[in-house]
Coordinates of C-alpha atoms in Angstrom, one line a residue:
Chain A
M1 CA 47.5 -3.0 26.0
T2 CA 50.1 -1.3 23.7
F3 CA 51.5 -4.9 22.9
R4 CA 48.1 -6.1 22.1
T5 CA 47.2 -3.3 19.6
L6 CA 50.5 -3.7 18.0
S7 CA 50.4 -7.4 17.6
S8 CA 46.7 -7.4 16.3
C9 CA 47.9 -4.6 14.1
S10 CA 50.6 -6.5 12.7
A11 CA 48.6 -9.5 12.4
A12 CA 46.1 -7.7 10.5
I13 CA 48.9 -6.4 8.1
L14 CA 50.1 -9.9 7.7
C15 CA 46.6 -11.1 7.0
A16 CA 46.1 -8.4 4.5
A17 CA 49.1 -9.2 2.8
T18 CA 48.6 -12.9 2.8
A19 CA 45.2 -11.9 1.1
L20 CA 46.8 -9.9 -1.4
L21 CA 49.4 -12.7 -2.1
F22 CA 46.5 -15.0 -2.4
T23 CA 44.5 -12.9 -4.9
A24 CA 47.7 -12.2 -6.9
C25 CA 48.3 -16.0 -7.4
D26 CA 44.9 -17.1 -8.0
D27 CA 44.6 -17.8 -11.6
D28 CA 40.9 -17.0 -11.9
N29 CA 41.5 -13.8 -10.0
E30 CA 38.3 -14.4 -7.9
T31 CA 38.0 -12.7 -4.6
P32 CA 36.2 -14.5 -1.7
A33 CA 34.7 -17.7 -3.2
K34 CA 30.9 -17.8 -3.4
G35 CA 28.5 -20.5 -3.3
K36 CA 24.9 -21.5 -3.6
L37 CA 22.5 -23.2 -1.2
N38 CA 19.1 -24.8 -1.7
V39 CA 16.3 -24.3 0.5
E40 CA 13.5 -26.7 0.5
F41 CA 10.2 -26.6 2.3
E42 CA 8.1 -29.7 2.9
N43 CA 4.7 -29.1 4.5
V44 CA 3.4 -31.6 6.8
A45 CA 0.7 -32.1 9.4
G46 CA 2.3 -33.9 12.4
S47 CA 4.1 -36.8 11.3
Q48 CA 1.9 -37.0 8.0
P49 CA 2.7 -35.3 4.7
L50 CA 0.3 -32.5 3.9
N51 CA -2.0 -33.3 1.2
F52 CA -4.9 -31.2 0.2
G53 CA -8.4 -33.1 1.3
S54 CA -6.7 -35.5 3.7
T55 CA -8.2 -35.4 7.2
Y56 CA -6.0 -34.4 10.2
T57 CA -6.6 -33.8 13.8
T58 CA -5.5 -30.6 15.8
A59 CA -3.9 -31.2 19.5
A60 CA -7.4 -30.0 20.7
G61 CA -8.9 -32.8 18.9
D62 CA -10.6 -30.9 16.1
P63 CA -10.5 -32.7 13.0
F64 CA -10.0 -30.6 9.5
T65 CA -8.8 -30.7 6.1
V66 CA -6.7 -28.2 4.0
S67 CA -7.4 -26.7 0.7
K68 CA -4.9 -23.9 0.8
F69 CA -1.6 -23.3 2.5
N70 CA 0.6 -20.4 1.3
Y71 CA 3.4 -18.5 3.2
Y72 CA 6.0 -15.8 2.7
I73 CA 9.4 -16.5 3.7
S74 CA 11.6 -13.3 3.4
N75 CA 14.7 -11.6 4.6
I76 CA 16.7 -14.8 4.6
K77 CA 19.8 -14.6 6.7
L78 CA 22.7 -17.1 7.3
T79 CA 25.4 -17.1 10.1
K80 CA 28.7 -18.4 10.0
T81 CA 30.3 -20.5 12.8
D82 CA 32.4 -17.2 13.5
G83 CA 29.4 -15.2 13.7
T84 CA 29.6 -13.3 10.5
E85 CA 26.2 -12.6 8.9
W86 CA 25.1 -13.0 5.2
A87 CA 21.7 -11.6 3.9
E88 CA 20.0 -12.3 0.9
R89 CA 19.2 -9.2 -1.3
E90 CA 15.6 -8.8 -2.3
S91 CA 14.8 -11.6 -0.3
Y92 CA 11.0 -12.6 -0.8
H93 CA 9.8 -16.2 -1.5
L94 CA 6.1 -17.3 -1.6
V95 CA 5.8 -20.9 -0.8
K96 CA 2.4 -22.5 -2.0
Q97 CA 1.6 -25.9 -1.3
A98 CA -0.3 -26.1 -4.4
D99 CA 2.9 -25.3 -6.4
A100 CA 5.6 -27.7 -5.8
G101 CA 8.1 -25.4 -7.7
S102 CA 7.5 -22.6 -5.2
R103 CA 8.6 -25.0 -2.3
S104 CA 12.2 -24.8 -3.0
F105 CA 14.5 -22.1 -4.1
Q106 CA 18.1 -21.2 -4.2
L107 CA 20.2 -18.8 -2.5
T108 CA 23.2 -17.5 -4.6
D109 CA 26.1 -15.5 -4.0
I110 CA 26.8 -16.6 -0.4
P111 CA 30.5 -16.3 0.7
A112 CA 31.8 -19.7 1.1
G113 CA 32.2 -21.0 4.8
E114 CA 30.8 -22.7 7.3
Y115 CA 27.2 -21.8 8.7
K116 CA 25.5 -22.6 11.7
K117 CA 22.3 -20.6 11.7
L118 CA 19.2 -19.9 9.2
T119 CA 17.1 -17.0 10.2
F120 CA 14.1 -15.6 8.2
T121 CA 11.0 -13.8 8.6
I122 CA 7.4 -15.5 8.0
G123 CA 5.8 -12.6 6.2
V124 CA 6.9 -9.3 4.9
D125 CA 8.6 -6.5 6.4
S126 CA 6.5 -3.5 7.0
A127 CA 8.5 -1.4 4.5
R128 CA 7.4 -3.5 1.6
N129 CA 3.8 -3.5 3.1
V130 CA 3.3 0.2 2.2
S131 CA 5.7 0.3 -1.0
G132 CA 4.4 0.9 -4.3
A133 CA 3.6 -1.8 -6.9
Q134 CA 6.1 -4.8 -6.6
T135 CA 6.9 -7.7 -8.8
G136 CA 8.0 -11.2 -8.3
A137 CA 6.8 -13.1 -5.0
L138 CA 5.3 -9.8 -3.9
D139 CA 3.1 -9.1 -7.0
P140 CA -0.3 -8.4 -5.9
L141 CA -1.5 -10.9 -8.5
N142 CA -0.3 -13.7 -6.1
D143 CA -3.5 -13.6 -4.2
M144 CA -1.7 -12.7 -1.1
F145 CA -2.5 -8.9 -0.8
W146 CA -5.5 -7.0 1.0
T147 CA -6.7 -4.2 -1.1
W148 CA -8.9 -2.5 1.3
S149 CA -6.3 -2.2 3.9
T150 CA -3.4 -2.5 1.6
G151 CA -0.7 -4.9 2.8
Y152 CA 0.4 -8.6 2.4
V153 CA -1.3 -11.7 3.7
F154 CA 1.7 -13.3 5.4
L155 CA 0.0 -16.8 5.6
K156 CA -2.9 -18.3 4.2
M157 CA -4.4 -21.5 5.5
E158 CA -7.8 -22.5 4.2
G159 CA -9.8 -25.8 4.8
N160 CA -12.9 -27.2 6.5
S161 CA -13.8 -28.5 9.6
P162 CA -17.0 -30.0 11.2
K163 CA -16.0 -28.1 14.3
S164 CA -16.1 -24.7 12.7
P165 CA -19.6 -23.0 12.9
T166 CA -19.5 -22.4 9.4
G167 CA -17.9 -25.6 8.4
N168 CA -15.0 -23.5 6.9
L169 CA -11.7 -22.5 7.9
Q170 CA -9.9 -19.4 6.6
F171 CA -6.9 -18.1 8.4
H172 CA -5.6 -15.3 6.7
I173 CA -2.6 -13.8 8.7
G174 CA -1.2 -10.4 8.2
G175 CA -0.8 -7.1 9.6
F176 CA 2.3 -5.1 10.5
R177 CA 1.1 -2.3 12.9
S178 CA 1.1 -2.6 16.5
P179 CA -0.7 -3.9 18.5
N180 CA -1.6 -6.2 15.9
N181 CA 1.8 -6.7 14.3
T182 CA 2.2 -10.5 12.8
I183 CA 5.6 -10.2 11.5
R184 CA 7.8 -12.9 12.8
T185 CA 11.3 -13.8 12.4
V186 CA 12.5 -17.1 13.4
S187 CA 15.8 -19.1 13.5
P188 CA 14.7 -22.8 13.5
G189 CA 17.7 -24.8 15.0
M190 CA 20.0 -27.0 13.1
P191 CA 20.1 -30.8 13.9
A192 CA 22.5 -31.4 16.5
G193 CA 26.0 -31.0 15.6
V194 CA 25.3 -30.1 11.8
T195 CA 26.5 -27.1 10.1
V196 CA 26.0 -26.1 6.5
Q197 CA 29.0 -26.0 4.2
V198 CA 28.8 -23.4 1.5
T199 CA 31.6 -23.8 -1.3
A200 CA 32.2 -22.7 -4.8
K201 CA 31.9 -26.3 -6.1
K202 CA 29.3 -28.1 -4.1
T203 CA 25.5 -27.0 -3.3
S204 CA 24.2 -28.0 -0.1
A205 CA 20.6 -28.2 0.8
I206 CA 18.5 -27.2 4.0
H207 CA 15.3 -29.1 4.2
L208 CA 12.8 -27.4 6.2
Q209 CA 9.3 -29.0 7.4
A210 CA 6.3 -26.6 8.0
D211 CA 3.9 -28.4 10.3
V212 CA 0.3 -26.9 9.8
L213 CA -0.7 -28.5 13.1
K214 CA 1.5 -25.9 15.1
M215 CA -0.7 -23.0 13.9
F216 CA -3.4 -24.3 16.5
T217 CA -1.1 -25.4 19.3
G218 CA 1.8 -23.4 21.4
P219 CA 1.0 -20.2 23.6
N220 CA -2.2 -19.9 22.1
P221 CA -4.3 -23.1 21.6
I222 CA -7.0 -22.7 18.9
Q223 CA -10.5 -24.5 18.8
F224 CA -12.3 -24.1 15.5
A225 CA -15.7 -23.7 17.5
Q226 CA -14.2 -20.6 18.8
T227 CA -11.9 -19.4 16.1
S228 CA -12.3 -20.4 12.5
N229 CA -11.1 -17.4 10.6
T230 CA -9.1 -14.5 10.7
G231 CA -9.1 -12.1 7.7
H232 CA -8.1 -8.9 8.8
S233 CA -4.9 -6.9 9.0
S234 CA -5.5 -5.9 12.6
D235 CA -7.0 -9.1 14.2
P236 CA -5.9 -10.0 17.6
N237 CA -6.5 -13.8 16.8
S238 CA -3.9 -13.5 13.8
V239 CA -1.5 -12.1 16.4
K240 CA -2.2 -15.4 18.6
I241 CA -1.8 -17.8 15.6
A242 CA 1.6 -15.8 14.2
A243 CA 2.9 -16.4 17.9
N244 CA 2.0 -20.1 17.6
Y245 CA 3.4 -20.8 14.2
A246 CA 6.8 -18.7 15.2
A247 CA 7.0 -21.0 18.3
G248 CA 7.8 -24.0 16.1
M249 CA 5.8 -24.7 12.8
F250 CA 9.4 -24.4 11.0
T251 CA 11.9 -27.0 11.9
I252 CA 15.1 -28.1 9.9
A253 CA 14.5 -31.7 9.1
H254 CA 18.0 -32.2 7.7
V255 CA 20.9 -30.6 5.9
R256 CA 22.1 -32.5 2.6
A257 CA 25.8 -32.0 2.2
G258 CA 26.4 -30.9 -1.7
E259 CA 27.8 -33.6 -3.8
Chain B
M1 CA 9.5 30.1 -3.1
K2 CA 9.1 28.5 -6.3
R3 CA 10.6 25.0 -6.9
T4 CA 12.6 24.3 -9.9
R5 CA 12.7 21.0 -11.4
T6 CA 14.1 19.4 -14.4
A7 CA 11.2 16.8 -14.8
P8 CA 9.3 19.0 -16.9
L9 CA 12.0 19.8 -19.2
A10 CA 13.1 16.2 -19.3
A11 CA 9.5 15.3 -20.1
V12 CA 9.2 17.6 -22.8
L13 CA 12.4 16.8 -24.3
A14 CA 11.2 12.9 -24.1
G15 CA 8.0 13.9 -25.5
L16 CA 9.9 15.6 -28.6
L17 CA 12.1 12.6 -29.0
M18 CA 9.1 10.3 -28.7
A19 CA 7.2 12.2 -31.4
G20 CA 9.6 11.3 -33.9
C21 CA 8.8 7.7 -33.7
Q22 CA 5.4 7.5 -32.3
P23 CA 2.3 7.6 -34.3
D24 CA -0.2 8.2 -31.5
A25 CA -1.7 11.7 -31.5
D26 CA -1.9 12.2 -27.8
V27 CA 2.0 11.3 -27.2
Q28 CA 3.0 13.8 -29.9
Q29 CA 1.1 16.6 -27.9
P30 CA 2.7 19.9 -27.6
A31 CA 5.4 21.1 -25.2
E32 CA 3.1 21.6 -22.6
A33 CA 4.3 20.2 -19.3
V34 CA 2.8 16.9 -18.4
P35 CA 0.2 17.3 -15.7
G36 CA 1.8 16.8 -12.2
S37 CA 5.3 17.3 -13.2
V38 CA 5.6 20.9 -11.7
L39 CA 5.1 21.1 -7.9
P40 CA 3.2 24.2 -6.5
G41 CA 5.4 26.5 -4.6
N42 CA 2.8 26.9 -1.9
F43 CA 2.7 23.2 -1.1
P44 CA 4.7 21.0 1.3
T45 CA 7.0 18.1 0.1
P46 CA 5.1 15.5 -1.7
V47 CA 4.9 12.0 -0.3
Y48 CA 4.9 10.4 -3.7
A49 CA 7.9 12.0 -5.0
L50 CA 8.3 13.1 -8.8
E51 CA 11.4 10.6 -8.8
Q52 CA 9.3 7.8 -7.7
N53 CA 7.3 7.8 -11.1
S54 CA 9.0 10.6 -13.2
P55 CA 6.2 12.3 -15.1
D56 CA 6.3 11.7 -18.9
R57 CA 3.7 12.2 -21.6
A58 CA 3.5 8.5 -22.9
T59 CA 3.1 7.1 -19.5
F60 CA 0.7 9.8 -18.3
E61 CA -1.4 9.3 -21.4
L62 CA -1.5 5.6 -20.7
G63 CA -2.8 6.3 -17.1
R64 CA -5.4 8.6 -18.4
R65 CA -6.6 5.9 -20.9
L66 CA -6.7 3.4 -18.0
F67 CA -8.7 5.7 -15.8
Y68 CA -11.5 6.1 -18.4
D69 CA -11.8 2.5 -19.4
K70 CA -14.8 0.5 -18.5
R71 CA -13.3 -2.8 -19.6
L72 CA -11.4 -2.8 -16.5
S73 CA -14.5 -3.7 -14.5
G74 CA -15.9 -7.0 -14.0
D75 CA -18.8 -6.7 -16.6
G76 CA -17.3 -3.7 -18.5
T77 CA -19.6 -1.3 -17.5
V78 CA -17.8 0.7 -14.9
A79 CA -14.4 2.9 -15.2
C80 CA -13.0 4.9 -12.5
S81 CA -14.1 7.9 -14.2
S82 CA -17.8 6.7 -13.7
C83 CA -17.6 7.8 -9.9
H84 CA -14.7 10.3 -10.2
L85 CA -15.9 13.2 -12.6
Q86 CA -13.8 15.9 -13.7
P87 CA -16.2 18.7 -13.7
A88 CA -16.5 17.9 -9.7
A89 CA -12.8 17.6 -9.1
F90 CA -13.2 13.9 -9.8
A91 CA -15.9 13.6 -7.0
D92 CA -19.5 12.2 -7.6
P93 CA -21.7 15.3 -7.2
G94 CA -25.0 14.9 -5.9
R95 CA -24.5 11.3 -4.6
A96 CA -24.2 10.2 -1.0
F97 CA -23.2 6.9 -2.3
S98 CA -21.8 6.0 -5.8
T99 CA -23.3 3.2 -8.0
G100 CA -20.8 0.5 -9.0
V101 CA -21.5 -2.4 -11.6
Q102 CA -25.2 -3.8 -11.7
G103 CA -26.4 -0.4 -9.8
R104 CA -24.7 -1.7 -6.5
L105 CA -24.6 1.1 -4.1
G106 CA -21.4 1.8 -2.1
T107 CA -21.0 2.6 1.5
R108 CA -19.0 5.9 1.5
N109 CA -19.0 9.2 -0.2
T110 CA -16.7 9.5 -3.1
P111 CA -14.2 12.0 -2.4
P112 CA -12.6 14.3 -5.1
L113 CA -9.1 13.1 -6.4
Q114 CA -6.7 16.0 -6.0
N115 CA -3.3 16.4 -4.8
L116 CA -2.8 12.8 -4.2
R117 CA 0.8 13.2 -4.5
W118 CA 0.8 14.6 -1.0
R119 CA -1.5 11.9 0.7
R120 CA 0.2 10.1 3.5
T121 CA -2.7 7.6 3.3
L122 CA -5.8 7.3 1.0
L123 CA -9.4 6.4 1.6
W124 CA -11.7 7.7 4.5
D125 CA -10.1 5.4 6.9
G126 CA -6.5 5.5 5.6
G127 CA -6.5 1.8 4.5
A128 CA -4.4 2.3 1.5
S129 CA -0.9 3.3 2.0
N130 CA 0.5 3.7 -1.3
L131 CA -0.9 5.5 -4.5
E132 CA 0.2 2.7 -6.7
V133 CA -1.8 0.0 -5.1
M134 CA -4.8 1.9 -4.1
P135 CA -6.5 1.3 -7.3
L136 CA -6.7 -2.4 -6.5
A137 CA -9.4 -1.4 -3.9
P138 CA -12.0 -0.1 -6.4
L139 CA -11.0 -2.7 -9.1
T140 CA -11.7 -5.6 -6.9
N141 CA -14.6 -4.1 -4.5
P142 CA -17.9 -6.1 -5.8
L143 CA -19.7 -2.9 -5.1
E144 CA -17.4 -0.9 -7.3
M145 CA -15.8 -2.4 -10.3
D146 CA -16.1 -5.9 -9.2
G147 CA -12.9 -6.9 -11.4
S148 CA -9.7 -8.5 -10.7
L149 CA -6.3 -7.8 -11.3
A150 CA -5.7 -10.9 -13.6
G151 CA -8.8 -10.0 -15.3
A152 CA -7.8 -6.3 -16.0
L153 CA -4.1 -7.7 -17.2
Q154 CA -5.9 -10.0 -19.4
T155 CA -7.9 -7.4 -21.1
L156 CA -5.0 -5.1 -21.5
N157 CA -2.9 -7.9 -23.0
A158 CA -5.6 -8.9 -25.5
D159 CA -5.7 -5.5 -26.8
A160 CA -3.2 -4.6 -29.5
Y161 CA -3.4 -1.1 -28.7
Y162 CA -2.6 -1.2 -25.1
R163 CA 0.3 -3.7 -25.8
R164 CA 2.0 -1.4 -28.2
R165 CA 1.5 1.8 -25.9
F166 CA 2.9 -0.2 -22.8
A167 CA 5.8 -1.7 -24.9
A168 CA 6.8 2.0 -25.9
V169 CA 7.1 2.8 -22.2
Y170 CA 8.3 -0.3 -20.5
G171 CA 9.7 -2.4 -23.2
E172 CA 8.4 -5.5 -25.0
G173 CA 6.8 -8.2 -23.2
P174 CA 3.4 -9.0 -21.5
I175 CA 1.9 -5.8 -19.7
N176 CA 2.4 -6.8 -15.9
S177 CA 0.7 -5.6 -12.7
Q178 CA 3.6 -3.1 -11.9
Q179 CA 3.3 -1.5 -15.3
F180 CA -0.5 -1.3 -15.2
L181 CA -0.3 0.2 -11.7
R182 CA 2.3 2.6 -12.1
A183 CA 0.8 4.1 -15.3
L184 CA -2.4 4.5 -13.6
A185 CA -0.6 6.0 -10.6
Q186 CA 1.1 8.4 -12.8
Y187 CA -2.3 9.9 -14.1
L188 CA -3.7 10.0 -10.8
A189 CA -0.4 11.8 -9.4
G190 CA -1.1 14.5 -11.9
L191 CA -4.4 15.8 -10.7
T192 CA -3.1 18.7 -8.8
S193 CA -5.1 21.4 -7.5
A194 CA -3.4 24.4 -7.2
N195 CA -4.8 27.3 -9.3
S196 CA -8.0 28.5 -7.2
R197 CA -8.4 32.0 -6.6
Y198 CA -7.0 31.3 -3.0
D199 CA -3.7 30.0 -4.6
H200 CA -3.3 33.0 -6.6
Y201 CA -4.1 35.2 -3.6
V202 CA -1.5 33.3 -1.3
R203 CA 1.2 33.2 -4.0
R204 CA 0.3 36.8 -4.8
E205 CA -0.3 36.0 -8.5
G206 CA -3.1 38.7 -8.5
G207 CA -6.5 37.9 -7.7
A208 CA -7.6 39.8 -4.7
F209 CA -10.0 38.9 -2.1
D210 CA -12.9 41.1 -1.4
A211 CA -13.5 42.1 2.3
T212 CA -16.1 39.2 2.9
E213 CA -13.8 36.6 1.6
L214 CA -10.9 38.2 3.8
R215 CA -13.1 37.9 7.0
G216 CA -14.0 34.3 5.9
L217 CA -10.2 33.4 5.6
A218 CA -9.5 34.8 9.0
I219 CA -12.1 32.7 10.5
F220 CA -11.1 29.8 8.8
R221 CA -7.7 30.2 9.9
A222 CA -8.8 30.7 13.5
N223 CA -11.2 27.6 13.6
C224 CA -10.8 25.2 11.0
A225 CA -7.2 25.2 9.9
S226 CA -5.9 23.4 12.9
C227 CA -7.4 20.2 11.2
H228 CA -7.8 21.3 7.5
A229 CA -4.2 22.5 7.7
T230 CA -1.7 23.9 5.0
D231 CA -2.5 24.7 1.5
L232 CA -3.6 21.2 1.0
F233 CA -6.4 21.8 3.8
T234 CA -5.8 18.7 5.6
D235 CA -3.1 17.7 8.1
E236 CA -3.7 14.2 6.8
S237 CA -4.9 13.1 10.3
F238 CA -7.7 11.0 11.5
R239 CA -10.2 12.7 13.8
N240 CA -13.7 12.5 15.1
N241 CA -15.6 15.9 14.2
G242 CA -18.6 14.9 16.2
L243 CA -21.1 13.4 13.6
D244 CA -22.1 10.6 15.8
R245 CA -22.4 9.1 19.3
S246 CA -21.5 5.5 18.3
F247 CA -20.0 3.9 15.2
P248 CA -21.9 0.5 14.5
A249 CA -22.0 0.9 10.7
D250 CA -18.4 2.3 10.0
S251 CA -15.8 2.7 12.6
G252 CA -13.5 4.4 10.2
R253 CA -9.9 4.4 11.2
A254 CA -10.4 1.8 13.9
H255 CA -11.6 -0.5 11.2
I256 CA -7.9 -0.6 9.8
T257 CA -6.0 -0.5 12.9
G258 CA -8.4 -2.3 15.4
R259 CA -7.7 0.2 18.0
R260 CA -10.6 1.0 20.2
G261 CA -9.2 4.7 20.7
E262 CA -9.7 5.2 17.0
R263 CA -13.3 4.5 16.4
G264 CA -15.2 7.2 14.6
L265 CA -12.0 8.7 13.3
F266 CA -12.0 9.7 9.6
K267 CA -9.4 11.3 7.4
V268 CA -9.6 15.0 7.6
P269 CA -10.6 15.7 4.0
S270 CA -8.9 18.6 1.8
L271 CA -11.5 21.4 1.3
R272 CA -10.4 22.1 -2.2
N273 CA -13.1 22.3 -4.7
V274 CA -15.4 21.8 -1.8
A275 CA -18.2 23.9 -3.4
L276 CA -18.4 21.3 -6.0
T277 CA -18.5 18.1 -4.0
A278 CA -21.8 17.9 -2.1
P279 CA -23.0 15.9 -0.2
Y280 CA -20.5 16.1 2.4
M281 CA -18.8 14.0 5.1
H282 CA -17.6 10.1 4.6
D283 CA -21.2 9.2 4.4
G284 CA -22.4 12.1 2.4
R285 CA -24.9 12.9 5.4
F286 CA -25.0 16.8 4.5
P287 CA -26.5 18.1 1.4
T288 CA -25.0 21.6 1.6
L289 CA -22.1 23.6 2.9
G290 CA -24.6 25.5 4.9
A291 CA -25.5 22.2 6.7
V292 CA -21.9 21.5 7.3
L293 CA -21.5 24.9 9.0
A294 CA -24.6 24.3 11.1
H295 CA -23.0 21.1 12.1
Y296 CA -19.9 22.5 13.7
D297 CA -22.0 25.5 15.2
H298 CA -24.8 23.5 17.1
G299 CA -24.8 20.0 15.7
V300 CA -21.4 18.2 17.1
V301 CA -22.3 15.3 19.5
E302 CA -20.4 13.7 22.3
S303 CA -18.3 10.5 22.1
A304 CA -15.4 8.8 23.6
T305 CA -13.1 9.9 20.7
L306 CA -14.5 13.3 19.8
D307 CA -11.7 15.5 18.9
P308 CA -10.7 17.8 21.7
A309 CA -10.5 20.8 19.5
L310 CA -14.3 20.7 19.4
R311 CA -14.7 20.7 23.3
R312 CA -14.9 24.2 24.6
P313 CA -13.8 25.1 28.0
D314 CA -17.3 25.6 29.3
G315 CA -18.1 22.0 28.5
S316 CA -20.0 22.7 25.5
L317 CA -19.1 21.4 22.1
G318 CA -18.6 22.7 18.6
I319 CA -17.4 26.0 16.9
P320 CA -19.7 28.6 17.6
L321 CA -20.4 30.8 14.1
S322 CA -22.8 33.5 14.0
A323 CA -24.8 33.6 10.9
Q324 CA -22.7 36.3 9.5
Q325 CA -19.4 34.5 10.2
Q326 CA -21.1 31.5 8.3
A327 CA -21.9 33.4 5.3
E328 CA -18.3 34.9 5.5
L329 CA -16.9 31.4 5.6
L330 CA -19.1 30.1 2.7
A331 CA -17.8 33.0 0.6
F332 CA -14.1 31.9 1.6
L333 CA -14.9 28.2 0.8
Q334 CA -15.9 29.3 -2.7
T335 CA -12.3 30.8 -3.4
L336 CA -11.1 27.1 -3.3
T337 CA -12.6 26.1 -6.6
D338 CA -10.1 25.4 -9.2
E339 CA -11.2 25.9 -12.7
P340 CA -8.4 24.6 -14.5
L341 CA -8.5 21.1 -12.9
L342 CA -12.2 20.9 -13.8
T343 CA -11.9 21.9 -17.3
N344 CA -8.3 21.0 -18.4
P345 CA -8.5 18.9 -21.3
Q346 CA -5.4 17.0 -20.6
L347 CA -7.1 15.2 -17.7
G348 CA -10.6 14.5 -19.6
P349 CA -11.4 11.4 -21.5
P350 CA -8.7 10.5 -24.2
Q351 CA -10.0 11.2 -27.6

């Protein structure tokens, strides 16, 4: 016991000393190296690319088209192979199918190292749902904010289907109060055997796919004849769809090592 | 227990400094404290803290101008002030429902705007959780201003006067939604009601109550203050005070939370300036305070969510009030009228 403490203690001292030495000799005097990582979102419908106006079919056999597909990705975290975590600050991103530029963004200031896990929230944490006027991705100008029951729409999917009683599909998912809390945090698995290298010199990319069909399958299969719109911050149907998309809408298709 | 704050002093100093380089008359205004910069000693800690949007003259004046500007609405005919009238503590007196653009009628009674800094949630159902984003509701409601945030910003950015005034507060660049909403919030947060005869009485600043008013106060404290609590006259909770047996048209708090057990619950309203804000309740159903008291005395009806405070041990409902007690309560409620709020030119339309 004593030995152990001693040895780990001396190890720590040794490490600290080495670290000091390193910093001392490092010419640009930089403490731990930082790097960047690109995160890319590609929206798909099953095995096909998502295009507005194209007809797709849900697992339940309902044909539909898409005219809008937006979602918030927030509070991004990366976990190293040694278990340490890094969290992006002010981590709010709005991905819009209609805006190619919004579909990829860069994480910066990440400690260099080997990362094995990506975690993020689909939606916006409850604190920011009740905060004052926000800017950037959370600007209420972005058409993702409910005014009569203030809070963010976490995901918007709109389109058409002959199976819908009105012909329209309008899924506005949001709400952060129990029992209809739709905030979901996911960690889509990395491709087998793959890790992400973050270094000061090279910027890798994580390429995710978001499969719109997964909104309607999973724990709560959806048929448009019964459910064709949710537009309320306390809608049990929104919770069902959030459970579906949390269960597998996002997958990591591949990781591109920085060149 | 007086709170002392540095904000007023800072604001005055800032005002003086600004006066040197600002040509606008309202910004040059005297060393009077910016409305909202002094917290009344008899109030609890505010929800929207001074530091969240430190009162200063230039921002306040900007917010005031926005509040009175009809051009923010979809067709340029309705301002916030069209429904929120200063002489009635910023309620819409005499109307159960207010009219928005094109004469469209709303669905709930317009409440007074006062002490918004202390609101935990806003609106009758608590649907708005922050004073800064709350104006988005009337701005975009088709029955009210039928406008849009983008449209309002376009109007502001096309106006050289607004551009100059926003730049003076927030720096150069296009006016953005955060600047717009925070300026408006600063004006709203400045609508403080704390100078009624009642306030002078409880703060011992002179202004004695007569015997009738004193008895009214005692009846109020015994029967009403559990809900209409503190010197804000609301505990900010949502309750069913027995107006209806079912709630097909407006389920109140349940509309926001989706919880069945909250059907028919509405925000306990403050009773400040209540003598001026008739008609009463979320749907303006009672034309007079007398009718309200009659409701509590013998009009309370049964429903699943009726507040327990309105159930009596013998199984009957309501708060029994004799004719004399009702008269005394009415006399007391009159003491909650706050003249300075109704007449302060700093809160009125900008010149």
